[in-house]
CSV table of C-alpha atoms in Angstrom, one decimal:
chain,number,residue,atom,x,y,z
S,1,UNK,CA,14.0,-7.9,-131.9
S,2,UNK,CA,11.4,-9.5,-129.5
S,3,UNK,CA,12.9,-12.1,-127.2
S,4,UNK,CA,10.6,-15.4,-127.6
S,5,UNK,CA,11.3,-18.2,-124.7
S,6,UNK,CA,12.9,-20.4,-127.6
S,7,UNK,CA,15.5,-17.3,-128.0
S,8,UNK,CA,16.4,-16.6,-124.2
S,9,UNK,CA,16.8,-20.6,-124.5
S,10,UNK,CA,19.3,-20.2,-127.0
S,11,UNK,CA,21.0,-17.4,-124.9
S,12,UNK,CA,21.1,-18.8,-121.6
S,13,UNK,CA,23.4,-21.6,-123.5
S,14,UNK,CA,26.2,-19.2,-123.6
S,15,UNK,CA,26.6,-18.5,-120.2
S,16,UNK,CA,29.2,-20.9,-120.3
S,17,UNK,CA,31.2,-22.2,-123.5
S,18,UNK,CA,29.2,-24.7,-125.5
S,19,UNK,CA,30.2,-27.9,-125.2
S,20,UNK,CA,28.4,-28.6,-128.8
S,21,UNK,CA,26.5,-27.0,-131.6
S,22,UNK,CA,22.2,-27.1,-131.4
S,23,UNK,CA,21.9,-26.1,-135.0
S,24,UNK,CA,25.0,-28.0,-136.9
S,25,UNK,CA,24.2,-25.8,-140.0
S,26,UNK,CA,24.4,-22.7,-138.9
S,27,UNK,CA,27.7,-23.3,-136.2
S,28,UNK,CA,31.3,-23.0,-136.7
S,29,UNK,CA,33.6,-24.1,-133.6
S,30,UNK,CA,37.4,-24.5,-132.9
S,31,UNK,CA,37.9,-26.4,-130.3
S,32,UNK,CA,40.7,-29.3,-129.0
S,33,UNK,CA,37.9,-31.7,-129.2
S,34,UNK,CA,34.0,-31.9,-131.1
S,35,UNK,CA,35.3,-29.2,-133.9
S,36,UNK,CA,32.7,-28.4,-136.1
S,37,UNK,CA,32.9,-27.0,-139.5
S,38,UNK,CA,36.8,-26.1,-139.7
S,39,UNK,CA,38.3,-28.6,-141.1
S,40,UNK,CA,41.5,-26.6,-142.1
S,41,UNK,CA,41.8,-24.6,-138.8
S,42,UNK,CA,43.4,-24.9,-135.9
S,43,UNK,CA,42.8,-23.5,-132.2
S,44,UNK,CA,45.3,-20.8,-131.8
S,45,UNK,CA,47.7,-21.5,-129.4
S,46,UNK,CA,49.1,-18.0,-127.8
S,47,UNK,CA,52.1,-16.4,-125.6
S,48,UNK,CA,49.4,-13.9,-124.6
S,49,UNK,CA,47.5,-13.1,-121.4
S,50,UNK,CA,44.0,-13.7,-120.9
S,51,UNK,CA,43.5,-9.5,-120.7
S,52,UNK,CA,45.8,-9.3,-123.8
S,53,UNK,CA,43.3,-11.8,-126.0
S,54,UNK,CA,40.4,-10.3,-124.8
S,55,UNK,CA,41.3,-6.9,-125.8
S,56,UNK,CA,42.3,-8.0,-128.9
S,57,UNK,CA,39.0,-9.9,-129.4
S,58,UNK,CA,36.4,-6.8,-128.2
S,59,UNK,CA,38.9,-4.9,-130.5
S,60,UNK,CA,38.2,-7.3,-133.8
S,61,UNK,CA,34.4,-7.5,-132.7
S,62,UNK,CA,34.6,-3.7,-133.4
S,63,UNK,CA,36.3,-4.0,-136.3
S,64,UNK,CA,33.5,-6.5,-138.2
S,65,UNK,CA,30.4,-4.8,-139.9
S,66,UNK,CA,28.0,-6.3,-138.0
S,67,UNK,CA,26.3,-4.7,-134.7
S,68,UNK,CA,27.0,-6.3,-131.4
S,69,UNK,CA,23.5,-6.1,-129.9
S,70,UNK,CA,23.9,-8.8,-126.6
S,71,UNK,CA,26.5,-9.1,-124.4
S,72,UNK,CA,27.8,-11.6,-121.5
S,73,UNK,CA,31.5,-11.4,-120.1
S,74,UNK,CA,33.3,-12.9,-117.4
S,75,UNK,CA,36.1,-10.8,-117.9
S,76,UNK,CA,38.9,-11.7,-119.6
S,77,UNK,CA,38.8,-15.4,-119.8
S,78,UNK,CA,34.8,-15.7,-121.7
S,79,UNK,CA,33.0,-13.3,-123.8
S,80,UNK,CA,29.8,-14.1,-125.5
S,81,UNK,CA,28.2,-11.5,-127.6
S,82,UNK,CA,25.2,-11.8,-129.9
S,83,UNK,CA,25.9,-10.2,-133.2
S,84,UNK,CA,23.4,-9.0,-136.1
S,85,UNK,CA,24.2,-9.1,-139.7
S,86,UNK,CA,24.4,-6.0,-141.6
S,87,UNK,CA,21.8,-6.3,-144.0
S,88,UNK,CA,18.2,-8.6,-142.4
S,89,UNK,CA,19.3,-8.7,-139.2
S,90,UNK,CA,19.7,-12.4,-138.7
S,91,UNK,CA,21.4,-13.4,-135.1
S,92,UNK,CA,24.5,-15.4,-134.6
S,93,UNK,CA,25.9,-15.8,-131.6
S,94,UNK,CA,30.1,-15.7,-131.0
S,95,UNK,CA,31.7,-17.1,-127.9
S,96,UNK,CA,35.4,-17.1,-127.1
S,97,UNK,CA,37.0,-19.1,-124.4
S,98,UNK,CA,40.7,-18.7,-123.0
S,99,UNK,CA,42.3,-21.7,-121.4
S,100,UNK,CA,45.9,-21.4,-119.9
S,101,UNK,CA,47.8,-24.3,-121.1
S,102,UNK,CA,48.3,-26.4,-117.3
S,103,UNK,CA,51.0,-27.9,-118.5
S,104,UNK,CA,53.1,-25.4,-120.8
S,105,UNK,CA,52.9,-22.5,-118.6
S,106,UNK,CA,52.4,-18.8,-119.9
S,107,UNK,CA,50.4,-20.5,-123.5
S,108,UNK,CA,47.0,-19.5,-123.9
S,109,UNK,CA,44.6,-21.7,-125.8
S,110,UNK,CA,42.0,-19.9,-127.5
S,111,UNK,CA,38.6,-21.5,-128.2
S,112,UNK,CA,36.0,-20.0,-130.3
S,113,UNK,CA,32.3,-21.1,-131.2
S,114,UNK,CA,29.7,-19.2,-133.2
S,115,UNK,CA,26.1,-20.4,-134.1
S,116,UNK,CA,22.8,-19.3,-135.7
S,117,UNK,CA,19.9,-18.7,-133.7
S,118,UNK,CA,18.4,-21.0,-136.0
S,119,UNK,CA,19.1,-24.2,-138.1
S,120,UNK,CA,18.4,-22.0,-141.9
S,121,UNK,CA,22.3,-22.1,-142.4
S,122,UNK,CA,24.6,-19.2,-142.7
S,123,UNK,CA,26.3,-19.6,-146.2
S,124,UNK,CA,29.5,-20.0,-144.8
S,125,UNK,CA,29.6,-16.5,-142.2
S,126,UNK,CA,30.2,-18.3,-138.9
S,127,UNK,CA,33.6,-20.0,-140.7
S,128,UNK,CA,34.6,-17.1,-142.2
S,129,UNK,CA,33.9,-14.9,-138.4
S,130,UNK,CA,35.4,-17.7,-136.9
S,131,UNK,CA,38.9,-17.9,-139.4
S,132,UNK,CA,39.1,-14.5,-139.3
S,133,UNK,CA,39.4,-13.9,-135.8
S,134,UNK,CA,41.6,-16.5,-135.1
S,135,UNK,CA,43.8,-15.1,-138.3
S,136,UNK,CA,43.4,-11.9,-136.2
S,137,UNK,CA,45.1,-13.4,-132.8
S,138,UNK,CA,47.8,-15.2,-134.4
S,139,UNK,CA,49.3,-12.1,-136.3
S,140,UNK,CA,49.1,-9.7,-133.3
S,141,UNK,CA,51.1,-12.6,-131.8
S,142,UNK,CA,53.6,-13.1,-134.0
S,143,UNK,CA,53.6,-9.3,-135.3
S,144,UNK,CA,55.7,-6.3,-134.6
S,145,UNK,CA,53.3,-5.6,-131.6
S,146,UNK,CA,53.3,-8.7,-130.3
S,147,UNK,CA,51.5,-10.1,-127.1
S,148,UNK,CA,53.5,-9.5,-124.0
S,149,UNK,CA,52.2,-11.2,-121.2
S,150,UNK,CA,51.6,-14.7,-119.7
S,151,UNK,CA,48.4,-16.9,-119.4
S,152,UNK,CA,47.4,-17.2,-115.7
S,153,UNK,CA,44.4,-19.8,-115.5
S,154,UNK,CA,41.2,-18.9,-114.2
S,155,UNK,CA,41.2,-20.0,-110.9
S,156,UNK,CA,44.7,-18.5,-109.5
S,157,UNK,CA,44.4,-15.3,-111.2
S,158,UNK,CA,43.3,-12.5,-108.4
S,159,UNK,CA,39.7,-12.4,-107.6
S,160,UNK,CA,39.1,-15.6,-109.1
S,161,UNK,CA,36.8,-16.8,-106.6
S,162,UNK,CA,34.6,-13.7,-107.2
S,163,UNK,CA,31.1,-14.6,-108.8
S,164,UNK,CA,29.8,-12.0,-111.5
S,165,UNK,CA,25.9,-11.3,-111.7
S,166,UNK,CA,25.7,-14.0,-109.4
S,167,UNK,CA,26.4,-17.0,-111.6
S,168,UNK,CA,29.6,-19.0,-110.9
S,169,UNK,CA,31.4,-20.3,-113.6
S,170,UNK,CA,33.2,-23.7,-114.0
S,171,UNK,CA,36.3,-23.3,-116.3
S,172,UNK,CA,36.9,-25.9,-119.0
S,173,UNK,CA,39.6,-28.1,-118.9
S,174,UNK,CA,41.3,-28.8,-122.1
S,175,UNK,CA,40.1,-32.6,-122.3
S,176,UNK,CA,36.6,-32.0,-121.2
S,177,UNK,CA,35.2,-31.2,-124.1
């Protein structure tokens, strides 16, 4: 897959969480605020750590049969990977966002967004990727094997004020959206 300048475009979007879809028939997001296409879902709310929900999300990503084929982190609080479906190859790209709760300390809010490359539509995938993995979260939260730890927010966790690949990151605050 050849990168054209309107693809890296496209990429270069996800270096931070999306603060709204580009193509509205092809993206799925669950979000606090500007939800798109999940009417019946709700952003899980978690007694997790932000290492404990990223884990668990690499860990479902593995799980799906599509191919990961493009990946940005900024370990463990955003992950944006681009994945490939199984069968033409077509590119959506999933982004996961953990906010610590300011105000209810430990809680972990979990925001997820996933989009087409393109506006062709997606038949319902990026819902269904989307439902799934917050399905996912919630039972290893409320399962035998539950989450253990406590949601630290971004900026007071250790090495917070590090940069990675030399872009600096603003974290999200819940009502920015």
């Amino acid at each position: 897959m050849l990168a054209s300048p309107q693809r890296v475009a496209f990429l270069e979007r996800f270096r931070e969480f999306p603060r709204s879809c580009l193509h509205k028939g092809s993206c799925t997001r669950l979000t606090p605020e500007n939800p798109q296409r999940a009417p019946n879902l709700r952003v899980p709310v978690l007694h997790a750590s932000a290492e404990e929900i990223y884990k668990a999300t690499t860990e479902f990503l593995a799980l799906t049969k599509r191919r990961v084929h493009y990946r940005h982190e900024r370990e463990p609080y955003y992950v944006h990977v681009e994945i490939l479906s199984q069968n033409v190859g077509l590119a959506d790209s999933l982004a996961m966002q953990v906010v610590c709760d300011p105000e209810k300390s430990g809680l972990a809010h979990v925001w997820i967004h996933t989009e087409g490359s393109a506006d062709t539509g997606d038949s319902g995938t990026n819902y269904v990727l989307v439902r799934n993995l917050a399905a996912y979260l919630e039972a290893l939260d409320a399962g035998d094997e539950q989450f253990v730890g406590e949601c630290v927010p971004e900026g007071i966790s250790a090495g917070a004020d590090e940069e990675t690949e030399g872009v600096s990151f603003k974290e999200p605050r819940l009502n920015e959206l």
